[in-house]
C-alpha positions as MATLAB code, in Angstrom:
seq = 'XXXXXXXXXXXXXXXXXXXXXXXXXXXXXXXXXXXXXXXXXXXXXXXXXXXXXXXXXXXXXXXXXXXXXXXXXXXXXXXXXXXXXXXXXXXXXXXXXXXXXXXXXXXXXXXXXXXXXXXXXXXXXXXXXXXXXXXXXXXXXXXXXXXXXXXXXXXXXXXXXXXXXXXXXXXXXXXXXXXXXXXXXXXXXXXXXXXXXXXXXXXXXXXXXXXXXXXXXXXXXXXXXXXXXXXXXXXXXXXXXXXXXXXXXXXXXXXXXXXXXXXXXXXXXXXXXXXXXXXXXXXXXXXXXXXXXXXXXXXXXXXXXXXXXXXXXXXXXXXXXXXXXXXXXXXXXXXXXXXXXXXXXXXXXXXXXXXXXXXXXXXXXXXXXXXXXXXXXXXXXXXXXXXXXXXXXXXXXXXXXXXXXXXXXXXXXXXXXXXXXXXXXXXXXXXXXXXXXXXXXXXXXXXX';
ca = [
     -18.499   -6.646   13.452;
     -18.549  -10.252   12.560;
     -17.688  -12.386    9.731;
     -19.869  -15.759    9.688;
     -17.691  -18.583    9.456;
     -14.350  -16.873   10.061;
     -12.549  -18.839   11.072;
     -14.258  -22.000   10.384;
     -14.596  -24.345   13.306;
     -11.252  -25.634   14.243;
      -9.713  -22.428   12.936;
      -7.450  -21.982    9.946;
      -4.158  -24.145    9.925;
      -1.091  -22.315    9.448;
      -0.665  -21.228    5.860;
       2.452  -22.409    3.909;
       5.139  -19.683    4.178;
       4.115  -18.164    7.286;
       6.367  -16.657    8.506;
       7.751  -15.842    5.406;
      11.355  -16.858    4.791;
      12.659  -14.690    2.082;
      14.273  -11.683    2.804;
      13.288   -8.376    1.223;
      15.579   -5.542    0.347;
      15.003   -2.440    2.181;
      12.619    0.044    0.085;
      14.379    1.406   -1.531;
      17.929    0.428   -0.556;
      19.567    2.686    2.018;
      21.065    6.063    0.343;
      19.845    5.406   -2.868;
      16.737    5.153   -5.003;
      17.996    3.412   -8.161;
      14.544    2.877  -10.021;
      15.150    1.599  -13.644;
      14.724    3.813  -16.452;
      11.335    3.340  -18.189;
      11.061    2.589  -21.939;
      10.440    6.105  -23.089;
      11.088    7.775  -19.788;
       9.015    8.737  -16.832;
       5.669   10.543  -16.936;
       6.596   13.942  -17.097;
       6.138   16.080  -14.066;
       2.817   18.065  -13.882;
       3.286   21.695  -14.762;
       3.102   24.488  -12.352;
      -0.596   25.626  -11.677;
      -1.571   28.290  -14.222;
      -0.806   32.051  -13.364;
       2.055   31.195  -10.929;
       5.492   32.069  -11.671;
       8.303   29.402  -11.265;
       9.494   30.555   -7.879;
       8.879   28.640   -4.388;
       7.309   30.423   -1.598;
       9.732   30.613    1.387;
       9.327   31.445    4.799;
       8.897   35.100    5.811;
       6.954   36.005    2.374;
       6.450   34.818   -1.204;
       9.397   35.929   -3.235;
       8.918   36.636   -6.556;
      12.293   36.532   -8.868;
      14.629   36.733   -5.999;
      15.406   33.762   -3.617;
      14.827   34.171   -0.010;
      18.082   34.700    1.775;
      19.341   31.293    3.115;
      17.580   29.179    1.104;
      19.385   26.727   -1.388;
      18.179   26.703   -4.855;
      16.419   23.728   -6.350;
      19.063   21.818   -8.579;
      18.362   22.642  -11.930;
      16.592   25.845  -11.302;
      17.426   28.400  -14.221;
      19.556   31.412  -12.846;
      17.510   34.417  -11.578;
      14.295   32.066  -11.262;
      14.199   31.920   -7.565;
      13.757   28.319   -6.668;
      12.443   27.001   -9.946;
      10.309   23.977  -10.490;
      11.803   20.326  -10.040;
      13.139   19.360  -13.557;
      11.033   16.797  -15.406;
      11.390   13.343  -14.778;
      11.430   11.049  -11.399;
      11.900   13.423   -8.219;
      12.470   12.984   -4.806;
      15.232   10.598   -4.934;
      14.075    8.877   -8.017;
      10.706    7.864   -6.907;
       8.530    7.886   -9.844;
       5.243    9.994  -10.131;
       1.996    8.641  -10.697;
      -0.337    9.792  -13.340;
      -3.127   12.217  -12.305;
      -5.485    9.465  -11.342;
      -3.403    7.086   -9.916;
      -2.981    7.743   -6.381;
      -5.303    7.254   -3.628;
      -5.761   10.832   -2.068;
      -5.267   12.896   -5.217;
      -3.106   13.264   -8.359;
       0.219   14.769   -8.824;
      -0.338   18.398   -6.543;
       0.312   21.571   -8.763;
       2.448   23.533   -6.571;
       1.885   27.001   -6.699;
       5.362   28.334   -6.894;
       5.320   31.964   -6.076;
       2.473   34.166   -5.589;
       1.606   37.315   -7.661;
       1.399   40.484   -6.179;
       2.521   39.034   -3.002;
      -1.204   37.765   -2.370;
      -1.453   33.887   -1.336;
      -4.310   32.124   -3.278;
      -6.890   30.259   -1.357;
      -5.612   26.533   -0.929;
      -6.017   24.602   -4.126;
      -9.089   22.049   -4.014;
      -8.113   18.569   -4.076;
      -9.584   15.841   -6.568;
     -13.089   14.913   -6.830;
     -14.441   12.689   -3.975;
     -14.674   10.012   -6.639;
     -10.795   10.025   -7.160;
      -9.876    9.634   -3.476;
      -9.973    5.780   -3.461;
      -9.139    4.249   -6.834;
     -11.216    1.737   -8.399;
      -8.736    0.473  -10.891;
      -8.762   -3.304   -9.924;
      -8.102   -6.054  -12.221;
     -11.140   -7.794  -10.633;
     -14.775   -6.586  -10.695;
     -18.038   -8.073   -9.927;
     -19.284  -10.435  -12.534;
     -22.699   -9.284  -14.532;
     -25.686  -11.717  -14.406;
     -24.020  -13.190  -11.358;
     -25.914  -16.389   -9.858;
     -24.525  -17.414   -6.432;
     -26.296  -20.681   -6.693;
     -25.004  -21.719  -10.179;
     -21.469  -20.859   -8.806;
     -21.882  -22.900   -5.756;
     -22.863  -25.962   -7.957;
     -20.005  -25.299  -10.308;
     -17.667  -25.568   -7.205;
     -19.401  -28.568   -5.616;
     -18.989  -30.547   -8.839;
     -15.466  -29.687   -9.281;
     -14.640  -31.018   -5.888;
     -17.117  -34.188   -6.031;
     -15.974  -37.275   -6.552;
     -12.534  -38.656   -7.398;
     -10.053  -35.540   -8.111;
     -10.417  -32.200   -8.134;
     -11.239  -29.969  -11.339;
      -9.016  -26.993  -10.081;
      -9.615  -24.735  -13.484;
     -13.229  -24.777  -12.971;
     -12.458  -23.533   -9.349;
     -10.006  -20.914  -10.677;
     -12.538  -19.649  -13.391;
     -14.951  -19.250  -10.711;
     -12.987  -17.514   -7.940;
     -10.712  -15.289  -10.267;
     -13.853  -13.661  -11.774;
     -16.013  -12.603   -8.934;
     -15.650   -9.927   -6.523;
     -15.071  -10.614   -2.890;
     -18.669   -9.720   -2.022;
     -19.787  -12.323   -4.755;
     -17.611  -14.921   -3.310;
     -18.993  -14.126    0.287;
     -22.395  -14.847   -1.579;
     -21.476  -18.201   -3.198;
     -20.099  -19.202    0.278;
     -23.374  -18.711    1.862;
     -25.227  -20.172   -1.008;
     -22.705  -23.477   -0.817;
     -23.758  -24.081    2.862;
     -27.590  -23.591    2.156;
     -27.488  -25.821   -0.530;
     -25.327  -28.626    0.346;
     -25.037  -27.996    4.179;
     -21.355  -28.156    4.323;
     -18.719  -25.202    4.471;
     -17.162  -24.345    1.266;
     -13.862  -23.461    3.089;
     -13.587  -26.674    4.556;
     -14.035  -28.453    1.330;
     -11.788  -26.489   -0.706;
      -9.140  -27.053    2.233;
      -9.527  -30.712    1.872;
      -9.193  -30.509   -1.944;
      -6.162  -28.207   -2.104;
      -2.577  -27.752   -0.732;
       0.150  -25.537   -0.673;
       0.100  -21.777   -2.287;
      -2.959  -22.431   -4.118;
      -4.689  -23.380   -1.062;
      -3.139  -20.290    0.678;
      -4.402  -17.999   -2.362;
      -7.811  -19.351   -2.677;
      -8.791  -19.313    1.049;
      -7.469  -15.678    0.978;
      -9.665  -14.733   -1.820;
     -12.707  -16.060    0.169;
     -11.699  -14.026    3.258;
     -13.623  -10.794    3.567;
     -11.082   -8.096    2.833;
     -11.115   -6.580    6.140;
     -11.047  -10.047    7.726;
      -7.926  -10.856    5.568;
      -5.878   -7.669    6.625;
      -6.690   -8.516   10.533;
      -5.946  -12.177   10.004;
      -2.387  -11.223    8.195;
      -1.542   -8.733   11.171;
      -2.398  -11.436   13.758;
      -0.374  -13.897   12.033;
       2.556  -11.444   11.727;
       2.600  -11.097   15.556;
       1.692  -14.789   16.646;
       4.245  -17.066   17.974;
       7.844  -16.638   18.141;
       9.239  -13.410   16.180;
       7.222  -10.774   14.341;
       6.985  -10.202   10.723;
       7.479   -6.089   10.937;
       7.392   -5.751    7.318;
       3.620   -6.982    7.438;
       2.744   -4.617   10.107;
       4.058   -1.792    7.978;
       2.864   -2.823    4.449;
      -0.983   -2.887    6.127;
      -0.829   -0.143    8.742;
       0.959    2.354    6.949;
      -1.192    2.135    3.318;
      -4.624    1.876    4.462;
      -7.299    4.772    4.772;
      -8.761    5.726    7.747;
     -11.818    3.733    7.605;
      -9.778    0.532    6.592;
      -7.820    0.630    9.510;
     -10.832    1.272   11.927;
     -12.567   -1.606   10.632;
      -9.316   -3.627   10.789;
      -8.956   -2.937   14.433;
     -12.697   -3.751   15.109;
     -12.560   -6.985   13.374;
      -9.432   -8.117   15.114;
     -10.868   -7.656   18.434;
     -14.242   -9.340   17.466;
     -12.513  -12.583   15.599;
      -9.639  -13.029   17.657;
     -10.491  -11.590   20.985;
      -7.558   -9.324   21.384;
      -6.625   -5.498   21.340;
      -4.414   -4.671   18.193;
      -2.539   -2.006   20.219;
      -1.922   -4.206   22.849;
      -0.446   -6.835   20.741;
       1.893   -4.239   19.036;
       2.933   -2.979   22.084;
       3.906   -6.539   23.159;
       5.689   -7.185   19.883;
       7.449   -3.821   18.986;
       9.188   -1.232   20.914;
      10.473    2.254   20.580;
       9.827    4.748   17.776;
       8.694    2.054   15.919;
       5.974    1.017   18.140;
       4.697    4.526   18.375;
       4.486    4.935   14.695;
       2.324    1.670   14.657;
       0.420    2.860   17.537;
      -0.184    6.377   15.770;
      -1.376    4.512   12.627;
      -3.986    2.051   14.527;
      -5.840    5.124   15.469;
      -7.104    5.896   11.955;
      -6.996    9.627   12.329;
      -5.125   11.032    9.529;
      -6.473   14.204    8.187;
      -8.077   13.099    5.022;
      -9.112   16.528    3.782;
      -8.305   16.720   -0.043;
      -7.276   19.953   -0.072;
      -3.374   20.915    0.216;
      -2.295   23.701    2.236;
       0.810   24.808    0.809;
       2.020   27.409    3.316;
       1.410   24.327    6.168;
       3.643   22.221    3.883;
       6.459   24.666    3.922;
       6.158   25.077    7.761;
       6.224   21.347    8.052;
       8.993   21.179    5.817;
      11.128   23.460    7.753;
       9.905   21.562   11.090;
      11.157   18.342    9.876;
      14.407   20.146    8.589;
      15.319   21.527   12.172;
      14.195   17.916   13.592;
      16.839   16.198   11.388;
      19.101   17.440    9.131;
      19.284   20.863   10.766;
      20.486   19.889   14.178;
      22.453   17.083   15.978;
      20.590   14.223   16.771;
      16.796   13.617   15.609;
      13.497   14.767   17.076;
      11.794   11.387   16.138;
       8.677   12.665   17.678;
       8.123   15.409   15.219;
       8.600   13.028   12.190;
       5.945   10.902   13.818;
       3.860   13.794   14.237;
       3.856   15.045   10.733;
       3.818   11.794    8.872;
       1.258   10.290   10.975;
      -1.309   12.849   10.896;
      -0.945   14.874    7.512;
      -3.152   13.822    4.485;
      -1.255   11.733    1.662;
      -1.856   15.098   -0.654;
      -0.467   17.102    2.114;
       2.561   15.039    2.741;
       3.367   15.004   -1.248;
       3.412   18.794   -1.020;
       5.701   18.627    1.937;
       8.167   16.272    0.276;
       8.263   18.785   -2.394;
       8.936   21.755   -0.260;
      11.472   19.797    1.604;
      13.653   19.216   -1.291;
      13.823   23.145   -1.582;
      14.423   23.778    2.003;
      16.903   21.083    2.487;
      18.512   20.789   -0.750;
      17.910   16.598   -0.056;
      14.886   14.926   -0.820;
      13.035   13.800    2.367;
      13.316   10.236    1.863;
      16.763   10.223    1.794;
      17.010   12.412    5.051;
      15.076    9.817    6.797;
      17.782    7.223    5.274;
      20.275    9.222    7.328;
      18.444   10.087   10.233;
      16.734    6.874   11.100;
      17.313    2.910   10.852;
      15.457   -0.212   10.761;
      11.712   -0.826   10.896;
      10.929    2.843   11.838;
      12.633    4.048    8.772;
      10.968    1.570    6.802;
       7.839    2.879    8.315;
       8.428    6.390    7.658;
       9.611    5.632    3.936;
       6.372    3.636    3.390;
       4.135    6.452    4.211;
       6.185    8.885    1.922;
       6.089    6.536   -0.750;
       2.409    6.155   -0.630;
       1.900    9.738   -0.494;
       4.085   10.092   -3.524;
       2.733    6.983   -5.368;
       0.925    4.024   -3.976;
       0.924    1.612   -6.820;
       4.836    2.019   -7.164;
       5.167    1.144   -3.423;
       2.827   -1.977   -3.963;
       4.824   -2.778   -7.128;
       8.220   -2.799   -5.560;
       6.840   -4.970   -2.882;
       5.920   -7.528   -5.507;
       8.981   -7.139   -7.524;
      11.448   -7.849   -4.176;
       8.711  -10.883   -3.302;
      10.116  -12.631   -6.311;
      13.821  -11.314   -7.065;
      16.661  -13.568   -6.424;
      16.347  -17.138   -4.971;
      13.113  -18.437   -3.849;
       9.854  -16.459   -3.551;
       8.171  -14.700   -0.569;
       4.814  -16.357   -1.522;
       2.876  -14.821    1.270;
       3.681  -11.485    0.455;
       2.787  -12.062   -3.254;
      -0.512  -13.702   -2.321;
      -1.317  -10.907    0.103;
      -0.735   -7.966   -2.301;
      -2.486   -9.250   -5.505;
      -5.387  -10.288   -3.457;
      -5.726   -7.431   -1.335;
      -5.209   -4.795   -4.196;
      -6.941   -6.904   -6.621;
      -9.954   -4.809   -6.552;
      -8.447   -1.433   -5.899;
      -5.393   -0.622   -7.980;
      -3.838   -3.519   -9.353;
      -4.169   -1.971  -12.908;
      -2.269    0.894  -11.853;
       0.441   -1.505   -9.770;
       1.180   -3.520  -13.254;
       1.578   -0.340  -15.044;
       3.941    0.739  -12.521;
       5.831   -2.443  -12.366;
       6.604   -2.482  -16.212;
       7.781    1.035  -15.734;
      10.429    0.452  -12.916;
      11.533   -2.862  -14.329;
      11.129   -3.244  -17.737;
       9.055   -6.341  -17.585;
       5.272   -7.115  -17.264;
       4.293   -8.251  -13.802;
       2.567  -11.521  -15.314;
       6.004  -12.391  -16.612;
       7.830  -12.173  -13.394;
       4.747  -14.201  -12.006;
       5.220  -16.904  -14.642;
       8.832  -17.251  -14.330;
       8.475  -17.668  -10.230;
       5.543  -19.724   -9.959;
       3.838  -22.856  -11.540;
       1.089  -25.081  -11.832;
      -2.749  -24.111  -10.621;
      -0.932  -21.531   -8.443;
       0.596  -19.738  -11.584;
      -2.843  -20.286  -13.359;
      -4.710  -18.633  -10.958;
      -2.408  -15.534  -10.209;
      -2.295  -15.072  -13.847;
      -5.937  -15.007  -13.766;
      -6.170  -12.654  -10.969;
      -3.798   -9.909  -12.619;
      -5.842  -10.316  -15.918;
      -3.533  -12.350  -18.281;
];
C-alpha cells in the first residue's frame, strides 16, 4: 500500500510536542471511576429483552426465581428475583453507557436474564451492519466539491507576503480526508509544487502539526503516530494503546501494511523491541487484527468467560495474565460488553475494578482501554481529550491526534459524552486551552 508523497522528500520534521510532555491520568484513576454526574443523569440502562424475567443465567442451568448456589446477588436486586438486573444509571464502576447507536460494534446489549421454561433462546442478533462503524463525524464530504478550485484558494492564501490562515482553515476544516488528498494532487498538477512543503513553509507550531495531520491519509496518520511513539529514546506507550486497542480489524491490518510500506519496518518487531512482558504480548495480539467481529452475542459464552476471568484473577492467588489476554484480545466488542455484565454478577465486582486490583502499569491501561471501548467508545475518547487539556499545560499531540482521527467517525458522539462527563462542552475547554489560528481550526473541526 503506498501513499504518494508521504513522507515528502526529506521526510517530515519532528512535530512539535513529540514526545508529549504532559502527564495523563490513568483512565480511570486506579481503584475508582469518579465520572461526574451529567445534567439530568446518565442515559437509563436498556430494559431487558422482551419476554425474559429478571434473573440472570448462572453456570449449571438457568434458574428462574431462585438464586444459583454460590453466586452473589447483584447489588440492588430485589429480594427473591434471582440475580436481578443492574440498577438504572451508570454501571460497571460508573462507566457511562452509550446510546443505542453510539458504540462501534453495537448498542447496549439487552441481556436475556433468565430463560422461560428452561429453554435457552437462540443468540440475539447484533445491530445492522450499517451501525457497526459509526459515521457520526463532524466532518463530512463537501457537496459540489472542486479540487482545482480549492487548490487555487490555498495557493492564493500562501502566495506573496504573509499567509491568509483563515482561508486555509475554511478549506481544510470543511473537506473530508479523501477530498484533501484530491486537493493535494490537484495542487501539484496545477502549480508543479508540493502542497505539504508549501504549508510547512508558511505555518509553524501546533497549527502546522494540525494541518499536516489533516492532510495525511487516515491510515498513514495512525502508522506515522505509532512510528513516532516508538522512534528514538523512550516510548509513548499511551499512543500505542490508544491506537492499537481501539481500531477495527481492517484498520489494524491496513496500519500494519502501511507501516511496512512507508517506513520499511515491521511493526511487530518494533513493538517487541520497545515493550516487554504482558504488555508486549497484548500489543502483539492487537497487531494481528483478528478480533472476532461477529455482531451476534453468545450469552452462554459471556457467562463462561466471566467465570474464566474470575478464576484467573479474583478467584485465585496470583493472576493468570494469559487468560485475560486471550479473552480481551479475541472476543468481539459486543461480546465483551456482555461478559462485563456477566462478570459483575459472578464476582460481585465490576471487571474494570478487578483489572485495577490484578494488574498495573501499561498492561492494565491496555486491558481497560479494550473494555472501555466495548462499553462506550466515545466516552473513552472523551476522557482522553479531557486529560489532554486538564491541569497545567496541554498535551497538544494527543488533542490533535484524537480530534483528527475521530473527526469523520464519531466526534459528534464524543462531544456528547464529553458534556455528560464533565458538564462543559468540548469546544469550551478547547477555547480555554488553546489560542489563535490553532484554536480557530480545532473549533472548526469540532463543529463550532
